[in-house]
Coordinates of C-alpha atoms (C1' of nucleotides) in Angstrom, one line a residue:
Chain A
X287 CA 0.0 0.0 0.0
X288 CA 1.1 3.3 -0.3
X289 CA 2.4 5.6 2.5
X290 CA -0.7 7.6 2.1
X291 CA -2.1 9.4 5.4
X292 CA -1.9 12.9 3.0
X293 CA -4.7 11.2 1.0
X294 CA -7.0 12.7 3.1
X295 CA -5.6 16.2 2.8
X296 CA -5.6 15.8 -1.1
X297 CA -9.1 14.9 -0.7
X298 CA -9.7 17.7 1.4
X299 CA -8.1 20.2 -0.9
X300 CA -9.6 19.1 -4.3
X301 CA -13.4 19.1 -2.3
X302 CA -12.3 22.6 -1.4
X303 CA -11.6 23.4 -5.3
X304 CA -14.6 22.0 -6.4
X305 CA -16.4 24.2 -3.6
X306 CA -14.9 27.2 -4.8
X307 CA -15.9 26.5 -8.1
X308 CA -19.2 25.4 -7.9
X309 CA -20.8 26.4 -4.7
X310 CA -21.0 24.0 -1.6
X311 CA -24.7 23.5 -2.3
X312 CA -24.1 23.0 -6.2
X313 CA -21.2 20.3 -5.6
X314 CA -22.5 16.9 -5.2
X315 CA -20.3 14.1 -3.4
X316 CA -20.0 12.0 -6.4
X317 CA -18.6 15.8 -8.3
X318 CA -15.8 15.6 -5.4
X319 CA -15.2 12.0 -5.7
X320 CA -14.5 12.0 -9.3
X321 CA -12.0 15.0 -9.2
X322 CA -10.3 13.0 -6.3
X323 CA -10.4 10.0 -8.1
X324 CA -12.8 7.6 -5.9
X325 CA -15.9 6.7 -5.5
X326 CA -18.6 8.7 -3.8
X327 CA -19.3 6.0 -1.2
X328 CA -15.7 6.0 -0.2
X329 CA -15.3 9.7 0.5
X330 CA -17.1 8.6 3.9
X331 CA -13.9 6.1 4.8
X332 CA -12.0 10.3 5.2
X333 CA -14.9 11.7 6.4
X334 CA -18.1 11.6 9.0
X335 CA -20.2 13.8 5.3
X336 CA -19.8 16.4 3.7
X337 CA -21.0 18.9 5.8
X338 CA -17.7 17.9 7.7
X339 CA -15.1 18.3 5.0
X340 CA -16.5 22.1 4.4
X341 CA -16.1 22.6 8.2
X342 CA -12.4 21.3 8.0
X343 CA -11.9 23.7 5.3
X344 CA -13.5 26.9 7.1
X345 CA -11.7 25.9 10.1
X346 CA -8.2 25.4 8.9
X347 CA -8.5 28.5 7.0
X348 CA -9.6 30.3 10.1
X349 CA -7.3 28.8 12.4
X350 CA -4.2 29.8 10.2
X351 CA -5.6 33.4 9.3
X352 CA -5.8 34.0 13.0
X353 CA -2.6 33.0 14.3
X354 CA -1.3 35.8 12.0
X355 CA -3.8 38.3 12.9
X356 CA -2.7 37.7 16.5
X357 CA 0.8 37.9 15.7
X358 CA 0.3 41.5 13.9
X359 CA -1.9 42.7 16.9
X360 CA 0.4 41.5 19.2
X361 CA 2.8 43.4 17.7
X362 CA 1.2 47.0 18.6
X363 CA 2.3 48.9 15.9
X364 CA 1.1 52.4 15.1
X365 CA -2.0 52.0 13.0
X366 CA -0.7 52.6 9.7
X367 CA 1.6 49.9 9.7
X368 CA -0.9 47.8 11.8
X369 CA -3.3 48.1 8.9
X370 CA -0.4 47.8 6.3
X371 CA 0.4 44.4 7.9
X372 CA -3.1 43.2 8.2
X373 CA -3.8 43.6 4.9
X374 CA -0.3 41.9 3.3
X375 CA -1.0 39.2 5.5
X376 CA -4.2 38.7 4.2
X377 CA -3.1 38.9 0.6
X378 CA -0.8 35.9 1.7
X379 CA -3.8 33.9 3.3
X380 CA -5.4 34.5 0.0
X381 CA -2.4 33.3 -1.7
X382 CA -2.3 30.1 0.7
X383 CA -6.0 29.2 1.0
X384 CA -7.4 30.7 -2.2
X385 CA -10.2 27.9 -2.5
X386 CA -10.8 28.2 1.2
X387 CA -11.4 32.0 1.1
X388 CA -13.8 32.0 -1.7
X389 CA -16.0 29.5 0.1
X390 CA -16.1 31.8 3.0
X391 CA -16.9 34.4 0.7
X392 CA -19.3 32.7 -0.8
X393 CA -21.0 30.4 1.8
X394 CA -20.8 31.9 5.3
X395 CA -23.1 34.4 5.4
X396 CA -25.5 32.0 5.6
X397 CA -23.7 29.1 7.1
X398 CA -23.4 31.1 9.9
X399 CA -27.1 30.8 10.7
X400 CA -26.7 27.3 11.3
X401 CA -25.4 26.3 15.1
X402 CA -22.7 23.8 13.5
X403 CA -21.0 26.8 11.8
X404 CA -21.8 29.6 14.7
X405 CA -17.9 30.1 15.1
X406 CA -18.0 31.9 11.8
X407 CA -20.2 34.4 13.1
X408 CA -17.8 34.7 16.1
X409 CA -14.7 35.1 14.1
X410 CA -16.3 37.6 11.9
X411 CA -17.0 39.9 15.2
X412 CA -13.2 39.4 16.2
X413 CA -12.5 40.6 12.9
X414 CA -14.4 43.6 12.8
X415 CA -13.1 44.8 15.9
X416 CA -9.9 44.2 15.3
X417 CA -10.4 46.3 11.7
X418 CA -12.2 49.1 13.7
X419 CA -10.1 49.5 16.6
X420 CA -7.1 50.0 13.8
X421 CA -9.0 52.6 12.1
X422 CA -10.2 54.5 15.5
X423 CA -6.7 54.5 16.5
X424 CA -5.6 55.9 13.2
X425 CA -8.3 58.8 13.4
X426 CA -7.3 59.3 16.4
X427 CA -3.8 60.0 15.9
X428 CA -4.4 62.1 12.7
X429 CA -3.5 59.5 10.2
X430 CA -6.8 58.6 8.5
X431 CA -9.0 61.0 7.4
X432 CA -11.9 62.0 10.3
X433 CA -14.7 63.3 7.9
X434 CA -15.3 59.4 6.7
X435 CA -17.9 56.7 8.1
X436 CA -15.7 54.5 10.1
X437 CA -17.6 51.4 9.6
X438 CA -18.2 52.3 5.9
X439 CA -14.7 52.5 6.0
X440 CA -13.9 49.4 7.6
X441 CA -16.2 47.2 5.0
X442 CA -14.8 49.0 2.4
X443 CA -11.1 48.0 3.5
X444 CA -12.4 44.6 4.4
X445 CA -14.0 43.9 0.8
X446 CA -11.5 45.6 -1.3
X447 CA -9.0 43.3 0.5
X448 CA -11.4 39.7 0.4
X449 CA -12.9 39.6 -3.1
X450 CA -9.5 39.5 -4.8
X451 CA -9.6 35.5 -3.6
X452 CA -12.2 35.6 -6.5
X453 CA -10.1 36.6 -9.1
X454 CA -6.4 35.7 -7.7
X455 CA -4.6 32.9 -9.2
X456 CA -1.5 32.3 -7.5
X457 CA 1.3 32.0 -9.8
X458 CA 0.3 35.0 -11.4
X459 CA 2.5 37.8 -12.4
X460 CA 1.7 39.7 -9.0
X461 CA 3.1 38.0 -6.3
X462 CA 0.6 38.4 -2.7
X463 CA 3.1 41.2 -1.5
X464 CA 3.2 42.9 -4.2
X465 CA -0.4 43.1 -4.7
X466 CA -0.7 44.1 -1.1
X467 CA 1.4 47.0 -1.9
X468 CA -0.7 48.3 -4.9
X469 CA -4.0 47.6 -3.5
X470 CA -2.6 49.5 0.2
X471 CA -1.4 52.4 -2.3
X472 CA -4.9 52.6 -3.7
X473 CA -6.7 52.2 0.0
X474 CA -4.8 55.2 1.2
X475 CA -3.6 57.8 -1.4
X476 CA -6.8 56.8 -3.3
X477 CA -6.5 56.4 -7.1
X478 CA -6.6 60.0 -8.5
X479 CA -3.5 62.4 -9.5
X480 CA -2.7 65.2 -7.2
X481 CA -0.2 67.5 -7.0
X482 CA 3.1 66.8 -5.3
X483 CA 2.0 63.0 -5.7
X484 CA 5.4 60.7 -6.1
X485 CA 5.4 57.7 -8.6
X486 CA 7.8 54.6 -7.7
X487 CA 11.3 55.4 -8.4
Chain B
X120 CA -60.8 37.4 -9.6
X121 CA -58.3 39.8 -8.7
X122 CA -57.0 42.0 -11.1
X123 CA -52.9 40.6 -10.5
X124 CA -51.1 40.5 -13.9
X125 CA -48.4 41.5 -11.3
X126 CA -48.7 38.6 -9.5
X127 CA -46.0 37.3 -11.7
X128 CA -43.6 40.0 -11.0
X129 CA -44.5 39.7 -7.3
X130 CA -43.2 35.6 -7.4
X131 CA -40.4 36.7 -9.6
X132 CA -38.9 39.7 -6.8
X133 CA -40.1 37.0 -3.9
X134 CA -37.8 34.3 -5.9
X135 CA -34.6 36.4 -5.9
X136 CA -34.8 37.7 -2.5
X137 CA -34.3 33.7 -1.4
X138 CA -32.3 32.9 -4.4
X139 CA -30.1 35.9 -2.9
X140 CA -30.3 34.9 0.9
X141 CA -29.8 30.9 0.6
X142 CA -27.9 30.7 -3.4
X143 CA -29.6 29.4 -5.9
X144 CA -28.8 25.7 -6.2
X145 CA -29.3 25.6 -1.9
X146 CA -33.0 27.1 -2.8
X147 CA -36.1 24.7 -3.7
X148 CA -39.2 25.4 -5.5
X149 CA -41.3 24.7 -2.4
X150 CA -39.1 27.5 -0.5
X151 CA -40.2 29.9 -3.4
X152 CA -43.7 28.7 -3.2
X153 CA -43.6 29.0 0.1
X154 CA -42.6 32.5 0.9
X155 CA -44.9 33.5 -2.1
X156 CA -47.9 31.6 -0.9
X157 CA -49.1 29.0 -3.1
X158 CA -47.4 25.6 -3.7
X159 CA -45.1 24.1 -5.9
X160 CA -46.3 22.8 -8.3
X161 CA -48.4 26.4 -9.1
X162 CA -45.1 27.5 -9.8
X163 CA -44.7 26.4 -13.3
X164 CA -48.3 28.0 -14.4
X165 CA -46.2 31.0 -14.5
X166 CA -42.8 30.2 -15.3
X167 CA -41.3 27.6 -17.3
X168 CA -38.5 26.3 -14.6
X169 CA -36.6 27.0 -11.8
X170 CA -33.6 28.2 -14.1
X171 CA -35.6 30.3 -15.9
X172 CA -36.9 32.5 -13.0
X173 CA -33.6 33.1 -12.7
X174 CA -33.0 33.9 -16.2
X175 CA -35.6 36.1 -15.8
X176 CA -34.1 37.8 -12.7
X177 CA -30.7 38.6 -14.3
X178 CA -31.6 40.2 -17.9
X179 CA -33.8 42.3 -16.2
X180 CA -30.8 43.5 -13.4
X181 CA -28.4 43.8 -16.7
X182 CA -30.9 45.3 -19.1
X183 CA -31.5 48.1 -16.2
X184 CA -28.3 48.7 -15.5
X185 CA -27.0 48.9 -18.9
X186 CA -29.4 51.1 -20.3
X187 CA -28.2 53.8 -16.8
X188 CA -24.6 53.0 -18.1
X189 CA -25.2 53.5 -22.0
X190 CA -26.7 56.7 -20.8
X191 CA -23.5 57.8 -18.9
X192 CA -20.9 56.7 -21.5
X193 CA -23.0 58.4 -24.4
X194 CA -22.7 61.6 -22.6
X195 CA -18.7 61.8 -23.2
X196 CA -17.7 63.3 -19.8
X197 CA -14.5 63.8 -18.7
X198 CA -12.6 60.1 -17.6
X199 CA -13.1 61.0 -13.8
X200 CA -16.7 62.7 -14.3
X201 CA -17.4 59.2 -16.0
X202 CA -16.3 57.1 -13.4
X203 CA -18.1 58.9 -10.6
X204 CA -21.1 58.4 -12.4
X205 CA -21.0 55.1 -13.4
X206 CA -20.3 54.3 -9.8
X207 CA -23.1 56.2 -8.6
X208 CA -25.3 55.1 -11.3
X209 CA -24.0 51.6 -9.7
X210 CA -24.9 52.5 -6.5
X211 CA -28.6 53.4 -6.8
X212 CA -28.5 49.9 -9.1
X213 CA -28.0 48.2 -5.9
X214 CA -30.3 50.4 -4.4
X215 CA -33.0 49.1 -6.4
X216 CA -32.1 45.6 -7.5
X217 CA -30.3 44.7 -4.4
X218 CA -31.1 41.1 -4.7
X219 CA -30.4 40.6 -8.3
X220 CA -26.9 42.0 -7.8
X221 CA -26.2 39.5 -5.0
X222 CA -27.1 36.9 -7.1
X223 CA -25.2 38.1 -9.8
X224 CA -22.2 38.2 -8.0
X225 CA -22.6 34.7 -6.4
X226 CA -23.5 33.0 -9.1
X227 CA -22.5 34.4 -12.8
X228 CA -19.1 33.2 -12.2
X229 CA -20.4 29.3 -12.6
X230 CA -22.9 30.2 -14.3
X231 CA -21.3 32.0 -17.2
X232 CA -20.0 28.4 -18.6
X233 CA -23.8 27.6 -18.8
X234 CA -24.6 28.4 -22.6
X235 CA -27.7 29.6 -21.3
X236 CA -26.4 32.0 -19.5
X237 CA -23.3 33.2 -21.9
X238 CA -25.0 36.7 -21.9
X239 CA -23.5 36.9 -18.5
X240 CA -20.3 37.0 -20.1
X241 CA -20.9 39.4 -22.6
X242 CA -21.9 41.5 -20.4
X243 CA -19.1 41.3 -18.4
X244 CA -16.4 41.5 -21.5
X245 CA -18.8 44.8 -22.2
X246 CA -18.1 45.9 -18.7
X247 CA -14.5 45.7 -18.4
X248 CA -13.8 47.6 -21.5
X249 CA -16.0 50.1 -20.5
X250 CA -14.0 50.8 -17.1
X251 CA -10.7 50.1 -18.7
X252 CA -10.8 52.5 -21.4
X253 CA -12.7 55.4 -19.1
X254 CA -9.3 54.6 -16.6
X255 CA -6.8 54.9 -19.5
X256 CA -8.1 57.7 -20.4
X257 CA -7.8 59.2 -16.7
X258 CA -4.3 58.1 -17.1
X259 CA -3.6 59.4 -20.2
X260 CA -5.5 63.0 -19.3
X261 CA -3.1 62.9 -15.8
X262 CA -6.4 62.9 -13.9
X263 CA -5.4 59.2 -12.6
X264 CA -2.1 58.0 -11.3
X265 CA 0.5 56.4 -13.8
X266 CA 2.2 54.1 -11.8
X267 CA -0.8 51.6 -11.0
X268 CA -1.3 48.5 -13.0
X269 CA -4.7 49.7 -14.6
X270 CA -6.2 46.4 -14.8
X271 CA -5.7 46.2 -10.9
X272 CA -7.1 49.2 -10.5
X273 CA -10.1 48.3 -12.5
X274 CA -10.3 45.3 -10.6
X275 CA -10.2 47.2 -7.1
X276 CA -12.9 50.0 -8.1
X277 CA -15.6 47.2 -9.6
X278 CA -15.4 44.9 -6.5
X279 CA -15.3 48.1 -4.3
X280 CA -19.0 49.3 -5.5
X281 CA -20.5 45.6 -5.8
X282 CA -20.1 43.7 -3.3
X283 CA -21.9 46.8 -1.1
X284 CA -24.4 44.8 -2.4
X285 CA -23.8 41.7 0.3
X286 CA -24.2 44.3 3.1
X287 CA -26.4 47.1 1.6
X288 CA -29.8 47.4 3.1
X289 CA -32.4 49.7 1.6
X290 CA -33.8 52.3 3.5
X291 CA -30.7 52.5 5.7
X292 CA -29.0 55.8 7.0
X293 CA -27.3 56.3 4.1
X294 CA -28.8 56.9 0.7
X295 CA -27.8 55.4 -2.5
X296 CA -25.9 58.6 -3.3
X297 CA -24.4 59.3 -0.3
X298 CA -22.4 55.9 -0.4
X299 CA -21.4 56.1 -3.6
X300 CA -19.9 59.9 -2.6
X301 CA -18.0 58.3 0.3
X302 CA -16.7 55.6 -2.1
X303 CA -15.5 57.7 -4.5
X304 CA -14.4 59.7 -2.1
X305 CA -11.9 56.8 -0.7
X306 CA -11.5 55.4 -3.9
X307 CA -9.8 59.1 -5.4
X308 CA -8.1 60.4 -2.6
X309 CA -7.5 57.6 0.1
X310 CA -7.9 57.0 3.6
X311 CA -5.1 58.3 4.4
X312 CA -4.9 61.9 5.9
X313 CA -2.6 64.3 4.5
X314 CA -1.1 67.9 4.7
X315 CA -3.6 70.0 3.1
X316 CA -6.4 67.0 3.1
X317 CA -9.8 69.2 3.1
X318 CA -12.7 67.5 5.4
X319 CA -16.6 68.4 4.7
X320 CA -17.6 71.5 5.1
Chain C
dC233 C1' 1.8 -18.7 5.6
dT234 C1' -1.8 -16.1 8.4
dC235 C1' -3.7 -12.1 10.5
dC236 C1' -4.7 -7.3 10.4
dT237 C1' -5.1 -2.8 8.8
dT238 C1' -5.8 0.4 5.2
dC239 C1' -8.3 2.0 1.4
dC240 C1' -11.5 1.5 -1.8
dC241 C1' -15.7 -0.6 -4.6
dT242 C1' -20.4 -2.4 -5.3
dA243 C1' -25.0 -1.8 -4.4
dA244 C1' -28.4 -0.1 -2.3
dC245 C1' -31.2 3.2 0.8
dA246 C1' -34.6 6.9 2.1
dA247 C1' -35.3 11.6 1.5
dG248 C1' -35.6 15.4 -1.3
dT249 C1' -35.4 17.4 -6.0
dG250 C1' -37.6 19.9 -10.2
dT251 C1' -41.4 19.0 -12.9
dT252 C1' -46.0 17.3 -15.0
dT253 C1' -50.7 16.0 -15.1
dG254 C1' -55.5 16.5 -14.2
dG255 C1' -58.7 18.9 -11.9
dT256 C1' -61.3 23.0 -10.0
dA257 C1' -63.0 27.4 -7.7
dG258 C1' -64.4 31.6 -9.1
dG259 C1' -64.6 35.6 -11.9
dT260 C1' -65.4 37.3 -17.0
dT261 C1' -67.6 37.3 -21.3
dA262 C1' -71.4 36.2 -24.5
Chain D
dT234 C1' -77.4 30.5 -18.3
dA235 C1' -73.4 28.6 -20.7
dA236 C1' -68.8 28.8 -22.2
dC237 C1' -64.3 30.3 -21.0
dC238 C1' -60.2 31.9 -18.7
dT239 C1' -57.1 32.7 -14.9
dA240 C1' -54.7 31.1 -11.0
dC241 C1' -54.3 27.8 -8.2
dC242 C1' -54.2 22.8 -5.7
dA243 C1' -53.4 17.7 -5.1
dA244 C1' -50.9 14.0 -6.2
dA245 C1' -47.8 11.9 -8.4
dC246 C1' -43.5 11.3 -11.6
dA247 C1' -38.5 10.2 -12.6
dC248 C1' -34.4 11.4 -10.9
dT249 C1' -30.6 13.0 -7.9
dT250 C1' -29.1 13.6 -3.5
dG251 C1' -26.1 12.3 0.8
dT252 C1' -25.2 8.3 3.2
dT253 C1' -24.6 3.3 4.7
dA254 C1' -23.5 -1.7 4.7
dG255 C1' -20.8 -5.5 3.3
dG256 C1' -17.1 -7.1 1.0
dG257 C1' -12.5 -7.5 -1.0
dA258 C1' -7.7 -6.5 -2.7
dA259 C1' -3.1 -5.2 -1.3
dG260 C1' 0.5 -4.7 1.6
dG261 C1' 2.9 -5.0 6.5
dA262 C1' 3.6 -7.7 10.9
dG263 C1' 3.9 -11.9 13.4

DNA sequence: CTCCTTCCCTAACAAGTGTTTGGTAGGTTA
DNA sequence: TAACCTACCAAACACTTGTTAGGGAAGGAG
């Protein structure tokens, strides 16, 4: 036989492509079993269903993005480079866990209803106070703007940053960092011309 | 009898606001019926299929929009008049066919591969180019920064606008307009807060 | 060799799916 | 009144869904 206790995890990962493609609801068992290259009814030798293989996917994702989160807040930078670091980290989840991300994207907001999935809705408060507390500081210390909605401002951060899973391909010409750059130039010198306004030397 | 040739249209909007809280495949004909109040089966006196409801839902969010967008493009403003527009125009979109749009961005990725549904694509190629050349010609006028990768750019500004539409909640505290002023407001000149950086008066 | 574990297949299950068919209450038209 | 149309219901259809049970081939351990 072969070595194989990574089958699982090669399972796990193509169910989480064919997820991202297709919509958890859209993908049937036997979709996931042919793309891994078994049998529908043997999917359920890896795994309890298939409700379970999209909570292993969620919560790997989660577990990962948070330990980086933590690490940045940890840190207790100033607010500019806490939200610069937030953001490049998330580009690299995104890079990491592309599949994963777009099922979050796509799924959670109403997974989260349901009681099995209820962490998402916790993780998604932790989020959004660690986003607003960044952007409070920053007000506060005069470097973001104070005439804009902060939560407006915090979504629009928060979705500029997450919907690039849809698109992103990694391997592209754009590595995560530098995408993080462009997109953080965009967030916060915005995208018009002004005067005095540097290009990259 | 009652007079309800809009009963039709009544079904129709009740179908996309579940197709847009639950996704389209996770959404059954008796959960339509339901929330509409008749059964099934009663369905199909008025509509051919599932799929064709939301057919039905889509051309008539993209036949809408366009005709606001042919409008604005016709008019031959100036590239950042033109933007501004086309994202406000965007905006009140939303406002209106708020469900439709969150459909549309759940769903016409998949979807698109669907011959049935190759409009979605079209419409899509027809919307890039429009943003693409109204950006290059922002760039080329010096009204937009030079050293962004437009197609990034592009990218950043069309997610930014639609997926408001996840969170977006008519009759809010903030109209249609006044989002799509803050937007463009972040979008153009960042979140950032700099020397000379004028707030509301 | 024999035993055991790992990993998969075959075949079926009950529940739920979109859809069709035939019928019918009640208003409109002639 | 009679014929007709609109909008629906009741019941069933064929099919797909996630899931389970039993079995078997292939290698490692004794």
């Amino acid at each position: 036989m072969r070595p194989a206790p990574e089958r699982r995890r090669e399972i796990l990962d193509t169910a989480a492509e064919v997820f991202a493609a297709q919509g958890y609801d859209a993908t049937t068992v036997r979709r996931i079993a042919d793309a891994a290259g078994l049998l529908a009814g043997s999917l359920y030798y890896h795994f309890d269903s298939k409700e379970s293989m999209l909570d292993e996917i969620l919560r790997a994702f989660l577990d990962e993005l948070w330990a980086r989160y933590d690490a940045v807040l940890a840190a207790v930078l100033g607010p500019r480079e806490t939200l610069e670091a937030l953001v490049t980290e998330s580009f690299r989840e995104i890079d990491r866990h592309r599949a994963a991300v777009a099922i979050y994207q796509k799924e959670s907001r109403h997974l989260r209803e349901q009681p099995r999935f209820g962490y998402l809705a916790g993780s998604q408060r932790r989020f959004e106070q660690a986003w607003l507390r960044t952007l409070e500081r920053g007000v506060a210390a005069g470097v973001f703007r104070t005439d804009l909605d902060v939560r407006l401002t915090y979504r629009f951060v928060r979705d500029t940053v997450w919907v690039a899973a849809s698109w992103y391909r990694p391997g592209g010409q754009h590595s995560p960092e530098e995408i993080a750059r462009q997109y953080l130039s965009m967030v916060l010198e915005g995208v018009a011309l002004r005067d005095g306004h540097r290009t990259y030397d």
